[in-house]
XYZ file of C-alpha atoms in Angstrom:
552
model
C 84.601 83.431 71.877
C 84.848 79.656 72.291
C 81.765 77.428 72.003
C 82.256 73.655 72.244
C 79.641 70.919 72.345
C 80.752 68.792 75.300
C 78.023 66.163 75.514
C 74.638 65.156 74.115
C 72.086 62.463 74.854
C 72.759 58.997 73.463
C 71.431 55.522 74.096
C 73.001 53.420 76.840
C 73.073 50.451 74.483
C 75.353 51.309 71.533
C 73.603 51.252 68.171
C 74.680 52.163 64.685
C 72.641 55.383 64.940
C 74.456 58.024 67.025
C 71.988 60.776 66.148
C 70.149 61.816 69.344
C 67.008 62.371 67.261
C 66.701 58.580 67.210
C 65.564 58.811 70.855
C 62.991 61.460 69.928
C 61.777 59.236 67.092
C 61.191 56.331 69.472
C 59.418 58.531 72.036
C 57.168 59.958 69.322
C 56.400 56.498 67.929
C 55.188 55.408 71.392
C 52.854 58.423 71.521
C 51.206 57.415 68.252
C 51.648 53.636 68.568
C 53.625 53.612 65.344
C 56.775 51.965 64.101
C 60.014 53.944 64.037
C 61.191 55.208 60.645
C 64.731 55.485 59.320
C 64.393 59.163 58.347
C 62.829 60.348 61.635
C 59.524 61.092 59.916
C 57.482 60.834 63.138
C 59.841 63.159 65.048
C 59.764 65.693 62.224
C 55.992 65.473 62.106
C 55.777 66.213 65.825
C 57.960 69.312 65.324
C 55.803 70.495 62.400
C 52.557 70.021 64.344
C 53.804 71.752 67.491
C 54.179 68.572 69.557
C 57.463 69.824 71.049
C 57.446 67.813 74.281
C 59.132 64.823 72.608
C 62.175 67.052 71.957
C 62.699 67.390 75.711
C 64.110 63.859 75.892
C 67.491 64.882 74.439
C 69.942 67.337 75.993
C 72.973 69.241 74.738
C 75.796 70.525 76.967
C 78.040 73.358 75.770
C 81.200 74.942 77.140
C 81.278 78.691 76.444
C 84.328 80.882 77.127
C 85.412 84.507 76.589
C 81.963 86.065 76.563
C 80.748 89.012 78.609
C 78.646 88.833 81.736
C 76.120 90.975 79.858
C 75.475 87.905 77.680
C 75.164 85.818 80.828
C 72.457 88.148 82.130
C 70.458 87.676 78.915
C 70.749 83.912 78.617
C 69.908 83.276 82.271
C 66.415 84.709 81.658
C 65.466 81.626 79.629
C 63.770 78.622 81.204
C 64.721 74.927 81.299
C 68.482 75.437 81.288
C 71.174 74.412 83.762
C 74.286 76.560 84.144
C 77.605 76.441 86.005
C 79.344 79.819 85.838
C 82.845 81.011 86.749
C 82.602 82.891 90.034
C 83.867 86.435 90.526
C 84.147 85.658 94.210
C 86.639 82.806 93.967
C 88.442 84.003 90.831
C 90.198 87.407 91.199
C 89.757 89.866 88.355
C 92.685 92.252 88.841
C 96.388 91.689 89.422
C 96.094 92.138 93.195
C 95.966 88.559 94.476
C 96.102 88.112 98.255
C 95.416 84.448 99.104
C 93.676 83.276 102.251
C 96.439 81.367 104.076
C 94.244 80.422 107.071
C 96.881 81.556 109.557
C 95.967 81.147 113.223
C 97.000 84.656 114.278
C 96.573 84.079 118.012
C 98.921 81.083 118.101
C 101.486 82.383 115.582
C 104.304 83.813 117.682
C 107.225 82.954 115.387
C 107.829 82.147 111.739
C 108.441 78.553 112.879
C 104.699 78.315 113.592
C 103.972 78.768 109.848
C 103.659 75.924 107.371
C 105.841 75.773 104.273
C 102.811 76.701 102.142
C 102.171 79.806 104.264
C 105.851 80.797 104.218
C 106.091 80.451 100.434
C 103.017 82.630 99.879
C 104.266 85.284 102.298
C 107.565 85.415 100.402
C 105.657 85.681 97.102
C 103.630 88.646 98.402
C 106.890 90.253 99.544
C 108.428 89.681 96.099
C 105.335 91.313 94.566
C 106.210 94.521 96.399
C 104.113 94.402 99.587
C 105.877 95.556 102.746
C 106.310 93.384 105.821
C 103.876 95.694 107.655
C 101.229 95.213 104.944
C 101.592 91.431 105.029
C 101.330 91.481 108.804
C 98.087 93.471 108.568
C 96.686 91.068 105.956
C 96.960 88.056 108.251
C 96.881 89.650 111.697
C 100.415 88.591 112.605
C 103.330 90.612 113.941
C 105.705 92.325 111.536
C 108.656 90.510 113.110
C 107.073 87.144 112.211
C 106.963 88.167 108.552
C 110.530 89.466 108.714
C 111.731 86.240 110.295
C 110.083 84.228 107.535
C 111.767 86.315 104.842
C 115.162 86.445 106.592
C 115.142 82.662 106.637
C 115.161 82.831 102.829
C 117.724 85.677 102.889
C 115.365 87.846 100.876
C 114.801 90.790 103.204
C 115.243 93.991 101.223
C 117.187 96.965 102.470
C 115.484 100.349 102.553
C 117.227 101.402 99.334
C 115.905 98.273 97.612
C 112.354 98.659 98.836
C 111.063 99.847 95.477
C 112.602 96.952 93.554
C 113.560 99.285 90.714
C 115.232 97.561 87.800
C 118.387 99.645 88.051
C 120.018 98.474 84.825
C 116.863 98.970 82.756
C 118.475 101.488 80.369
C 121.946 99.923 80.433
C 121.155 98.055 77.202
C 118.310 99.075 74.909
C 117.557 95.548 73.701
C 113.748 95.372 73.542
C 111.158 97.363 71.538
C 109.524 98.548 74.775
C 112.799 99.967 76.126
C 113.423 101.695 72.789
C 109.943 103.244 72.830
C 110.262 104.486 76.422
C 113.666 105.985 75.604
C 112.157 107.852 72.645
C 109.329 109.162 74.827
C 111.783 110.276 77.508
C 113.855 112.049 74.827
C 110.843 114.270 74.108
C 108.592 114.374 77.179
C 111.052 113.467 79.930
C 114.053 114.935 81.695
C 116.538 114.342 84.472
C 116.163 116.830 87.297
C 119.197 117.598 89.480
C 118.642 118.532 93.129
C 120.832 120.869 95.170
C 122.417 117.931 96.977
C 123.406 116.341 93.667
C 120.668 113.694 93.575
C 118.818 113.014 90.310
C 115.359 111.856 89.401
C 113.725 110.976 86.097
C 110.489 112.824 85.227
C 108.063 111.878 82.437
C 105.067 114.143 81.901
C 101.934 113.455 79.872
C 98.323 114.560 79.567
C 96.022 112.891 82.102
C 94.465 110.905 79.225
C 97.734 108.960 78.955
C 97.626 107.604 82.529
C 97.456 104.042 81.183
C 100.715 104.553 79.270
C 102.529 106.034 82.274
C 101.312 103.273 84.586
C 102.708 100.668 82.180
C 106.057 102.489 82.113
C 106.127 102.367 85.924
C 105.442 98.638 85.785
C 108.264 98.110 83.288
C 110.845 99.847 85.450
C 109.346 98.062 88.483
C 108.914 101.254 90.398
C 106.027 101.286 92.892
C 105.595 105.049 92.518
C 102.316 106.759 91.771
C 101.062 109.130 89.092
C 101.185 112.741 90.295
C 99.954 116.052 88.985
C 102.687 117.949 87.192
C 101.928 121.255 88.876
C 100.727 122.939 85.679
C 96.959 122.626 86.046
C 94.792 119.540 86.474
C 95.315 118.034 83.011
C 98.955 116.970 83.361
C 100.364 113.983 85.228
C 103.913 112.778 85.690
C 105.948 109.942 87.099
C 109.186 110.324 89.032
C 111.839 107.620 89.254
C 114.522 108.273 91.852
C 117.473 106.033 91.104
C 121.019 107.210 90.406
C 121.976 104.299 88.145
C 118.974 104.773 85.846
C 119.488 108.542 85.771
C 123.214 108.261 85.017
C 122.579 105.849 82.137
C 120.109 108.344 80.643
C 122.399 111.304 81.278
C 125.097 109.546 79.270
C 122.651 109.560 76.362
C 122.000 113.278 76.757
C 118.702 113.171 78.704
C 119.253 116.306 80.799
C 117.134 119.310 81.844
C 118.355 120.994 78.628
C 118.280 117.885 76.485
C 117.121 119.939 73.475
C 120.694 121.095 73.088
C 122.570 118.099 74.515
C 120.665 115.005 73.347
C 123.091 112.791 71.446
C 120.540 111.513 68.930
C 123.167 110.264 66.464
C 124.747 108.038 69.126
C 121.359 106.536 70.035
C 120.379 105.884 66.408
C 123.762 104.305 65.718
C 123.260 102.059 68.745
C 119.805 100.936 67.508
C 120.442 100.888 63.759
C 121.365 97.194 63.717
C 117.753 96.296 64.575
C 115.038 98.041 62.540
C 112.353 97.100 65.080
C 114.239 98.807 67.926
C 114.843 101.891 65.795
C 111.198 102.030 64.714
C 109.956 101.941 68.296
C 112.471 104.600 69.379
C 111.276 106.929 66.602
C 107.650 106.145 67.513
C 108.413 107.269 71.064
C 109.730 110.563 69.678
C 106.642 110.977 67.482
C 104.291 110.161 70.378
C 106.049 112.852 72.395
C 106.630 115.660 69.889
C 104.763 114.586 66.773
C 101.455 115.679 65.290
C 99.227 113.616 62.990
C 95.990 114.834 61.436
C 93.893 115.092 58.331
C 90.956 117.293 57.444
C 88.565 117.630 54.494
C 89.698 119.791 51.602
C 87.477 121.066 48.774
C 90.176 120.585 46.137
C 91.774 117.238 46.993
C 89.229 115.610 49.336
C 91.540 115.273 52.360
C 94.532 117.210 53.571
C 97.100 115.167 55.506
C 99.625 116.558 57.992
C 102.425 114.743 59.798
C 105.100 116.750 61.559
C 107.794 116.237 64.177
C 109.293 119.025 66.274
C 112.489 119.216 68.295
C 116.084 120.302 68.129
C 117.771 120.573 64.732
C 119.758 117.359 65.246
C 116.684 115.383 66.314
C 114.513 116.594 63.438
C 117.230 115.902 60.863
C 117.790 112.426 62.316
C 114.068 111.618 62.173
C 113.875 112.904 58.602
C 116.821 110.695 57.583
C 115.234 107.614 59.176
C 111.924 108.235 57.373
C 113.783 108.694 54.113
C 115.581 105.357 54.525
C 112.705 103.169 55.707
C 109.590 104.956 54.377
C 111.027 106.230 51.054
C 110.079 109.824 51.827
C 111.999 112.708 50.184
C 115.545 112.896 51.580
C 115.783 116.634 50.973
C 112.584 117.447 52.882
C 112.999 120.977 54.220
C 113.455 121.441 57.968
C 111.819 124.631 59.208
C 113.210 126.767 62.016
C 110.492 127.789 64.486
C 111.996 129.703 67.391
C 114.174 129.184 70.471
C 116.258 126.510 68.768
C 113.064 124.666 67.749
C 112.803 122.981 64.358
C 110.088 121.085 62.527
C 109.769 118.778 59.545
C 106.324 118.443 57.942
C 104.926 115.877 55.513
C 101.642 116.586 53.738
C 101.660 114.207 50.758
C 99.161 111.390 51.340
C 101.630 108.720 50.212
C 104.349 109.968 52.581
C 102.031 110.257 55.568
C 100.531 106.782 55.122
C 103.943 105.224 54.511
C 105.313 106.727 57.740
C 102.240 105.748 59.776
C 102.263 102.155 58.541
C 105.970 101.812 59.294
C 105.636 103.297 62.785
C 102.345 101.844 63.998
C 102.175 98.319 62.514
C 102.345 95.429 65.018
C 102.668 97.658 68.069
C 102.141 96.839 71.730
C 98.961 98.716 72.687
C 100.226 99.108 76.253
C 102.934 101.451 75.008
C 101.420 103.952 72.612
C 100.033 107.469 72.781
C 96.336 106.656 72.505
C 95.218 109.892 70.851
C 97.894 109.611 68.161
C 96.923 105.980 67.649
C 93.330 107.107 66.994
C 94.498 109.682 64.453
C 96.645 107.108 62.644
C 93.911 104.455 62.566
C 91.409 107.004 61.242
C 93.507 107.977 58.226
C 94.936 104.611 57.106
C 92.696 101.702 56.033
C 95.378 99.017 56.516
C 96.069 100.116 60.087
C 92.327 100.316 60.763
C 91.874 96.680 59.675
C 94.819 95.620 61.855
C 93.397 97.611 64.770
C 89.974 95.953 64.458
C 91.539 92.480 64.433
C 94.066 92.895 67.253
C 92.593 95.455 69.631
C 89.697 93.193 70.654
C 92.088 90.352 71.530
C 94.307 92.812 73.390
C 91.414 94.060 75.565
C 90.386 90.478 76.309
C 93.909 89.427 77.295
C 94.919 92.585 79.158
C 91.688 93.393 81.028
C 89.653 90.159 80.811
C 86.855 92.124 79.159
C 84.844 91.877 75.957
C 84.645 95.055 73.876
C 81.586 95.323 71.562
C 82.411 95.271 67.846
C 80.492 98.522 67.378
C 83.066 100.289 69.583
C 85.876 99.177 67.274
C 84.344 101.041 64.323
C 85.386 104.301 65.956
C 88.946 104.153 67.360
C 88.236 107.048 69.738
C 85.360 105.052 71.290
C 87.549 101.931 71.524
C 90.305 103.886 73.266
C 87.794 105.406 75.678
C 86.715 101.848 76.538
C 90.372 100.998 77.249
C 90.683 103.937 79.639
C 87.479 102.912 81.437
C 88.714 99.311 81.710
C 92.032 100.529 83.146
C 90.282 102.738 85.722
C 88.021 99.847 86.756
C 91.008 97.546 87.245
C 92.804 100.152 89.342
C 89.697 100.637 91.498
C 89.239 96.878 91.915
C 92.877 96.457 92.993
C 92.498 99.261 95.533
C 89.323 97.682 96.947
C 90.996 94.265 97.272
C 93.973 95.896 98.997
C 91.756 97.868 101.403
C 89.792 94.723 102.262
C 93.043 92.831 102.884
C 94.237 95.609 105.224
C 91.109 94.863 107.275
C 92.117 91.217 107.497
C 89.820 89.990 104.695
C 91.937 87.901 102.321
C 91.163 85.491 99.496
C 87.490 85.218 98.530
C 86.445 87.516 101.377
C 88.343 90.351 99.699
C 87.114 89.535 96.196
C 83.417 89.187 97.020
C 82.963 92.870 97.932
C 85.492 94.251 95.450
C 83.577 92.648 92.555
C 80.780 95.193 93.085
C 82.782 97.637 90.948
C 83.169 95.256 87.973
C 81.200 95.986 84.762
C 79.104 93.709 82.536
C 81.965 93.623 80.019
C 84.051 91.284 82.214
C 84.823 87.936 80.602
C 83.259 84.800 81.956
C 82.956 81.138 81.076
C 80.266 78.590 81.810
C 78.745 75.185 81.128
C 75.147 75.213 79.921
C 72.831 72.254 79.417
C 69.428 72.465 77.742
C 67.037 70.116 76.030
C 66.425 70.307 72.301
C 63.104 72.127 72.717
C 64.655 74.867 74.849
C 67.597 75.153 72.452
C 65.307 75.595 69.423
C 63.024 78.100 71.160
C 66.005 80.126 72.430
C 67.430 80.153 68.906
C 64.203 81.664 67.581
C 64.913 84.736 69.741
C 68.717 84.834 69.797
C 69.352 84.273 66.083
C 67.091 87.214 65.234
C 68.918 90.222 63.797
C 67.559 92.303 66.698
C 69.452 90.193 69.249
C 72.749 91.556 70.528
C 75.594 90.547 68.227
C 77.543 88.653 70.890
C 74.688 86.329 71.860
C 73.731 85.919 68.183
C 77.288 84.789 67.450
C 77.173 82.356 70.366
C 74.011 80.669 69.074
C 75.432 80.600 65.553
C 78.422 78.658 66.931
C 76.078 76.381 68.901
C 74.170 75.657 65.705
C 77.407 74.661 63.949
C 78.318 72.334 66.812
C 74.876 70.690 66.881
C 74.907 70.251 63.093
C 77.805 67.812 63.431
C 75.799 65.371 65.563
C 72.158 66.182 64.817
C 71.653 68.188 61.610
C 67.841 68.020 61.955
C 67.847 69.972 65.231
C 70.393 72.404 63.776
C 68.038 73.059 60.828
C 65.290 73.945 63.308
C 67.546 76.478 65.039
C 66.400 79.521 63.042
C 65.080 83.025 63.785
C 61.424 83.176 64.752
C 60.529 84.640 61.335
C 61.627 81.356 59.727
C 60.183 78.960 62.292
C 57.394 78.178 59.851
C 59.146 77.910 56.461
C 55.878 77.762 54.486
C 54.563 81.040 55.891
C 57.527 83.163 57.013
C 56.680 86.404 58.770
C 58.355 88.738 61.274
C 56.754 89.097 64.730
C 58.956 92.059 65.717
C 56.627 94.805 64.453
C 58.494 98.085 63.942
C 61.784 96.330 64.645
C 61.469 94.211 61.501
C 64.750 93.942 59.585
C 62.977 93.447 56.239
C 64.040 89.852 55.602
C 60.381 88.743 55.771
C 57.082 90.685 55.820
C 55.656 91.757 59.149
C 52.680 89.907 60.586
C 50.485 92.967 60.056
C 51.464 93.077 56.373
C 50.609 89.385 55.983
C 47.143 89.937 57.444
C 46.318 93.059 55.413
C 45.321 91.273 52.157
C 43.419 88.665 54.192
C 41.465 91.353 56.040
C 40.861 93.257 52.816
C 39.576 90.117 51.116
C 37.365 89.424 54.127
C 35.859 92.923 53.851
C 35.063 92.307 50.183
C 33.393 88.995 50.988
C 31.372 90.583 53.809
C 30.264 93.405 51.485
C 29.116 90.936 48.834
C 27.124 88.914 51.332
């Protein structure tokens, strides 16, 4: 959240006193035909006596950014404020941006009829993956016009290039994201071989991990979709059909029977020069075939379990990496399950926490198994603190939404919010696309698609209010019963005002402290306990009155 004081009322004629309360002091002195004082005694007296109208002569303008539209709905209910708010009609929320190019479709017979601005935007849409037919539908022009525009730039894709797949993606594993995806493929992926010799890469996950799979698709720049895996309605998979990608993975041992053929030693040797790459590769393996949990135990309080399953070579390699970087026992026993399956298990609290901190510190939340992340955050205090600090910023940057702090206390709730935000963005993009297919581009597409957006969406606005309105709003919004986000906003406003007018800032208090001599809470049953309730204040008075009446 950003709250900046942009402007406040000052005299036209410069004076030595920059405090806006000087204007209130002069207005109050006119009311009472008095002389102005140096310490604003008349203005303070008006505030104490309830003569608030003199405070309306000074205004404060704030710029507020990165707050939710839920906050906007609350603050707009107050009176005597002026607001200018970022529009959801003119500013697109999702990553589907289809500008209104104002093309005269009836008179556009050739690409030569288009302006340079229109041509450049058509080429950009084409580079973003839209087909020439789609672009033609967006603007009501013939497909050949779009093709002519793109041919002029020598950018027309062939059919085999239509998906824009990054063919050399796995040629060099030189980024943490590539290393993680490779580890996930080594456990939950395979290369399928068709009868005609073609190959395709498959990665399968539970439907809860749709956000992870969609990000993998985006990384490889494949415009494919998530599909059911054919084993019930809880599994989804992605398929990448590209021979170069498949051959690079096959050379690493990613085959239909990769359990026996995966060359794990070769991969680890290739990544061993960079600990960060190796860590993310192992995290991909753990997210695919690992298990992390803890449960209460009568004898030791909690019982921790961390295990990794796979072929004998894979399990031994993972055990050796943990021993080197996490200082776990080197001779940890590897158990043989069945059908060439092996497992290594860690149950000592120190070992489990050491492994989790090494694997899950400073991760990219776009590429992580969300349920395993929840388990890790729940059992390790250091990772929980890191999660609380970084996950909120991640949601704000990735989805342009504000997640309530109360959601962060439970990682499972926070992750559920992420899934909901992802689904909303996907729906919004689909609505914008469907509107564009009907010829509605730019703001015409956004104005109807925004109907699906939630109150959590980020917004920014300018707000101007006079000192009286600011003080009266603070009485309500600095109360402990107010929503935390709006309470934080007014706390920041108070800090900003204190730099230019400390007197007004001192009056910005909860309603229970509006009268410092006789503090009481007007919230009834919602009282937080800081001050007595109004009913409790009146009880001794009423009791005393009854005694007096009885005596008379």
